[in-house]
Coordinates of C-alpha atoms in Angstrom, one line a residue:
X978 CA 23.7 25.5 18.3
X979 CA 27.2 25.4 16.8
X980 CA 27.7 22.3 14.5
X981 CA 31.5 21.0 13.3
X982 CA 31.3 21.8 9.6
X983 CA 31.7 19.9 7.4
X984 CA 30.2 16.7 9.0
X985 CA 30.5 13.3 7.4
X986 CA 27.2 12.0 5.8
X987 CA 24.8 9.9 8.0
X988 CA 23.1 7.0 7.7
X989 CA 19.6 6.8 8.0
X990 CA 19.8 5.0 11.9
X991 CA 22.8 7.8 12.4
X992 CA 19.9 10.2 11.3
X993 CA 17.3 9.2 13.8
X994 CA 19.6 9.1 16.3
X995 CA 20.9 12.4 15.9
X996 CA 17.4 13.5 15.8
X997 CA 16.7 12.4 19.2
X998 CA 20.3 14.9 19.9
X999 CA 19.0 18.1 18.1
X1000 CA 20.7 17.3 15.8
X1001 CA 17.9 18.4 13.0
X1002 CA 16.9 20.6 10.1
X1003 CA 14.6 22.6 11.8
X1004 CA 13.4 22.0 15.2
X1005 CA 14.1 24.2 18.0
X1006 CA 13.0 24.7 21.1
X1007 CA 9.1 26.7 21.0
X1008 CA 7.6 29.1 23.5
X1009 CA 10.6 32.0 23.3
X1010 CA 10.5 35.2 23.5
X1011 CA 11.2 37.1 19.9
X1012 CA 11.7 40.1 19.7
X1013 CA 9.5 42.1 17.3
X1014 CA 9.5 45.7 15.8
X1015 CA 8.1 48.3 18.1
X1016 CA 4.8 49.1 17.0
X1017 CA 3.5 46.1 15.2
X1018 CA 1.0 43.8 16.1
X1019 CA 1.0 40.6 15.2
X1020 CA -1.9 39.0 13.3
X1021 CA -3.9 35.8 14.7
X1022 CA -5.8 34.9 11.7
X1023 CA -6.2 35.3 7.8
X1024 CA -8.3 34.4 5.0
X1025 CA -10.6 32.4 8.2
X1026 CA -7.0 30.7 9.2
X1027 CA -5.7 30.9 12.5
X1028 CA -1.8 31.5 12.8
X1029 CA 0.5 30.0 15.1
X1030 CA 2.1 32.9 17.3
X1031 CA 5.5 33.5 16.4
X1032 CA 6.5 32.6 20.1
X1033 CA 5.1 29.4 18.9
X1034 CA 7.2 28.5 15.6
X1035 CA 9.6 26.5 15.7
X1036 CA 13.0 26.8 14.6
X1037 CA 16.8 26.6 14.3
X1038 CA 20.3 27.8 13.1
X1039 CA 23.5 26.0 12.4
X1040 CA 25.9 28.8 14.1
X1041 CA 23.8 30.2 16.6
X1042 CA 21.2 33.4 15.1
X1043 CA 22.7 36.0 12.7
X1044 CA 22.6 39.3 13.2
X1045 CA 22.7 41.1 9.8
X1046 CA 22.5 44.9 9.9
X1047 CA 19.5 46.3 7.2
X1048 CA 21.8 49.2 6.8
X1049 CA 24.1 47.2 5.0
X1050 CA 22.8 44.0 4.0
X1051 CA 23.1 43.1 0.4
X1052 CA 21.3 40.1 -1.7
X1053 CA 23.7 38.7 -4.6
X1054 CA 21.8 36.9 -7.5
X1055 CA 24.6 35.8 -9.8
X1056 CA 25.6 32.7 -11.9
X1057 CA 23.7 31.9 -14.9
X1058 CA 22.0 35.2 -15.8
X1059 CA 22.6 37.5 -17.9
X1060 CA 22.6 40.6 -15.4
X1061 CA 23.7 39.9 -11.9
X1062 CA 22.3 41.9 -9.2
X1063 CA 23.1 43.5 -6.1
X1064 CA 19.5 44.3 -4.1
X1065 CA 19.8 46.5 -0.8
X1066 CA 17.2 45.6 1.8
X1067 CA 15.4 48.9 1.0
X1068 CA 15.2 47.3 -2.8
X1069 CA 13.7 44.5 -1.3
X1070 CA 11.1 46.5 0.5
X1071 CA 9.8 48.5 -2.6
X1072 CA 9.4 45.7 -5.0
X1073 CA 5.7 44.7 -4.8
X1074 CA 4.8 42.6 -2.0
X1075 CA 2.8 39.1 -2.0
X1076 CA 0.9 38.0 0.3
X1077 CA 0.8 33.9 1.4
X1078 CA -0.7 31.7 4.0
X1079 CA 1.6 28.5 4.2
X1080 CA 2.3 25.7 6.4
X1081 CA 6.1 25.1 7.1
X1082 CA 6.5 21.4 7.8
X1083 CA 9.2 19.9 9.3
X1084 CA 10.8 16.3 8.9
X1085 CA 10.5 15.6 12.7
X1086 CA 6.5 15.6 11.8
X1087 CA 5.4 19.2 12.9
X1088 CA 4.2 22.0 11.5
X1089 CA 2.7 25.6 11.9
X1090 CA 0.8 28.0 9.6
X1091 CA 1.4 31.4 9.4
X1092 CA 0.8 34.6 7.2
X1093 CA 3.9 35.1 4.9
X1094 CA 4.9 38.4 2.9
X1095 CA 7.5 39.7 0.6
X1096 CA 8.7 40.0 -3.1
X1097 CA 8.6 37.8 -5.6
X1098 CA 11.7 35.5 -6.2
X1099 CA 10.5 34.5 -9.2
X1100 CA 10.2 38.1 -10.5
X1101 CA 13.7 39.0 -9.6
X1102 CA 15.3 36.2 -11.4
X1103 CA 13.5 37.2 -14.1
X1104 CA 14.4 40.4 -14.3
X1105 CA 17.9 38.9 -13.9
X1106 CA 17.6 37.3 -16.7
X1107 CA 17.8 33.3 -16.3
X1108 CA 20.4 31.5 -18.8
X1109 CA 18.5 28.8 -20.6
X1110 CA 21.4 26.0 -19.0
X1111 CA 20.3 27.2 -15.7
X1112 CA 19.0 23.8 -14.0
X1113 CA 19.8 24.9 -10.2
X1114 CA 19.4 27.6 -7.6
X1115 CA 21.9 27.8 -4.6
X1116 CA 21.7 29.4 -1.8
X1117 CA 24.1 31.0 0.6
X1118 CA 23.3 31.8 3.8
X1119 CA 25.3 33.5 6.6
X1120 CA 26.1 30.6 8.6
X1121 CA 26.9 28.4 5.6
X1122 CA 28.2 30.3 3.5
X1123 CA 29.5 27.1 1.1
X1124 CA 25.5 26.8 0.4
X1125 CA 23.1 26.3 2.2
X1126 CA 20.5 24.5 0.4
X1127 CA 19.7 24.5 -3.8
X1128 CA 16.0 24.4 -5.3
X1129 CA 15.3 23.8 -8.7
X1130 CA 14.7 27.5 -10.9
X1131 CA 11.5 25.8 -12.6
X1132 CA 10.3 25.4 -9.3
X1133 CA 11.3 28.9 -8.0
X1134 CA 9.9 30.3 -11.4
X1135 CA 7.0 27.6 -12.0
X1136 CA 5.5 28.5 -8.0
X1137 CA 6.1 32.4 -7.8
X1138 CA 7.5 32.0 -4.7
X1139 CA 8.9 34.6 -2.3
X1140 CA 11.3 35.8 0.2
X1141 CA 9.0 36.2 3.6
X1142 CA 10.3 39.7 4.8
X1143 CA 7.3 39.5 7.3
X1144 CA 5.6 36.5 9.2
X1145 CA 2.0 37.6 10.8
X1146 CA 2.3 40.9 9.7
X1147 CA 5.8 41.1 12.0
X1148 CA 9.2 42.1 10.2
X1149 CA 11.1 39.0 10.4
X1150 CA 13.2 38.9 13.3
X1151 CA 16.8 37.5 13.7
X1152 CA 15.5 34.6 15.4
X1153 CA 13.5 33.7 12.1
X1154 CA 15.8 34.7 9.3
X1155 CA 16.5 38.1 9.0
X1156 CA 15.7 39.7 6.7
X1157 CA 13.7 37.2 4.9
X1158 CA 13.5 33.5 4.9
X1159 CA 12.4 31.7 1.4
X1160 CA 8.8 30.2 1.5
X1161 CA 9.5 27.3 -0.4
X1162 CA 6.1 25.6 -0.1
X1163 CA 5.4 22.2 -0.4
X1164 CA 8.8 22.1 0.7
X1165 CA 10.1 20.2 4.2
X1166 CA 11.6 23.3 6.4
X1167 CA 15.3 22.4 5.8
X1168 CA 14.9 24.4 2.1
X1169 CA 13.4 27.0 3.7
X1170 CA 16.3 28.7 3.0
X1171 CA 17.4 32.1 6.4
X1172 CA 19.7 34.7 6.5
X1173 CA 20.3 34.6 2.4
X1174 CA 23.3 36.4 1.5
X1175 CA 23.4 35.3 -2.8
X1176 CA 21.8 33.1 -4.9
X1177 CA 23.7 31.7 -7.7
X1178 CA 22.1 30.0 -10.8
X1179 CA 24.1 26.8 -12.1
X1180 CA 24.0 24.1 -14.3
X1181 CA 25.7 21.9 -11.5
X1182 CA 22.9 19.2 -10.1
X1183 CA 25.3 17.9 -8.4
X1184 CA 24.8 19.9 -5.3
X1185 CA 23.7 19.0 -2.1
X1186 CA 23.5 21.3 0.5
X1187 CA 24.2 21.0 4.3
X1188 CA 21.5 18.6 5.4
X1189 CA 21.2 16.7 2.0
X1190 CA 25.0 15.6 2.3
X1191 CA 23.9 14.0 5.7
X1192 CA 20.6 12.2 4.9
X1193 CA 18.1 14.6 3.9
X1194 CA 15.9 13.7 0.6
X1195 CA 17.2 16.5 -2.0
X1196 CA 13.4 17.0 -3.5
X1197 CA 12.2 17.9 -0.1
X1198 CA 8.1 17.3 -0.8
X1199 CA 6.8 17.9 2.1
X1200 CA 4.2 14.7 1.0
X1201 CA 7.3 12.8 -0.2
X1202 CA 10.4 11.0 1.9
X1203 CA 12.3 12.3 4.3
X1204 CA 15.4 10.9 3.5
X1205 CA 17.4 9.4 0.5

């Protein structure tokens, strides 16, 4: 789906209505046929949890999927800390990898549960060495590269949480995010942040990303409102 960008804000009924177009943060058609890695099977249940197929999750892109080539692909964390770093997708592959099973919810009222793992965000940034003034995180992603979306560090820091490099024990396809998409749990889908290129640390909380200009609620509980 290829979307004029930028796009004036919405109203809420402009919202809805739009929502009824496809016009939304994360719902795409279900039932396709992804592609996985030769050789892996995918998992149908952890910790006594069964796991929606991958077939079966939902989801959606901005400029039609991104094709980013491991070979090459480079993770920017700059801004606000005191060493900015450059992680290869190899580097992303060694660091230790945790091991979640979260529900992605989506504003449109579904939601599917699968088995998430990758590095710890948290324990990058770290490393990085967060500036004490550093309120927010941004996100660029390949198909908006202004900025995506923006969570707040003490979340990131305060929930440990990672960049999914595998869903279901599946390397993260394309179709998904490639090559990780961020598990931002208790989070609505929309800051579930794909195809991350950098992550800057600001002081600007000012910053809305692409769906919160046009609606979307900027906290983003998953328990909380939808819009605002």
């Amino acid at each position: 789906m290829n979307l004029p960008n930028p796009l004036p804000p919405l109203s809420r009924r402009t919202m809805m209505i739009a929502t009824g177009l496809g016009l939304v943060a994360c719902g795409a058609p279900q039932g396709e046929d992804v592609p996985v890695v030769p050789g892996e099977v995918e998992a149908t249940e952890y910790q006594g949890t069964q796991l929606t197929p991958i077939s079966k999750q939902r989801s959606n892109s901005l400029a039609g999927v991104r094709e980013i080539d491991p070979a090459t692909y480079t993770l920017t964390i700059d801004g606000m800390v005191d060493t900015p770093m450059s992680l290869s997708y190899a580097d992303l592959q060694a660091r230790e990898q945790q091991t979640w099973l979260m529900d992605l919810n989506c504003v449109e009222g579904w939601s599917y549960t699968a088995k998430w793992a990758g590095p710890s965000l948290a324990a990058i940034l770290t490393e990085a060495g967060v500036q004490p003034d550093a309120i927010v995180a941004k996100f660029y992603s390949d198909d908006v590269k202004e900025g995506y979306t923006s969570l707040d560090v003490s979340y990131l820091l305060d929930n440990d949480i990672i960049l999914g490099m595998k869903v279901n024990d599946l390397t993260l396809p394309a179709q998904r995010g490639f090559p990780f998409q961020v598990i931002a749990k208790t989070k609505y889908g929309y800051k579930w942040a794909k195809w991350v290129t950098r992550i800057e640390l600001t002081d600007n909380t000012e910053f809305r990303g692409f769906w919160e200009v046009r609606g979307y609620h900027n906290g983003a509980d998953d328990t909380g409102p939808k819009f605002g």
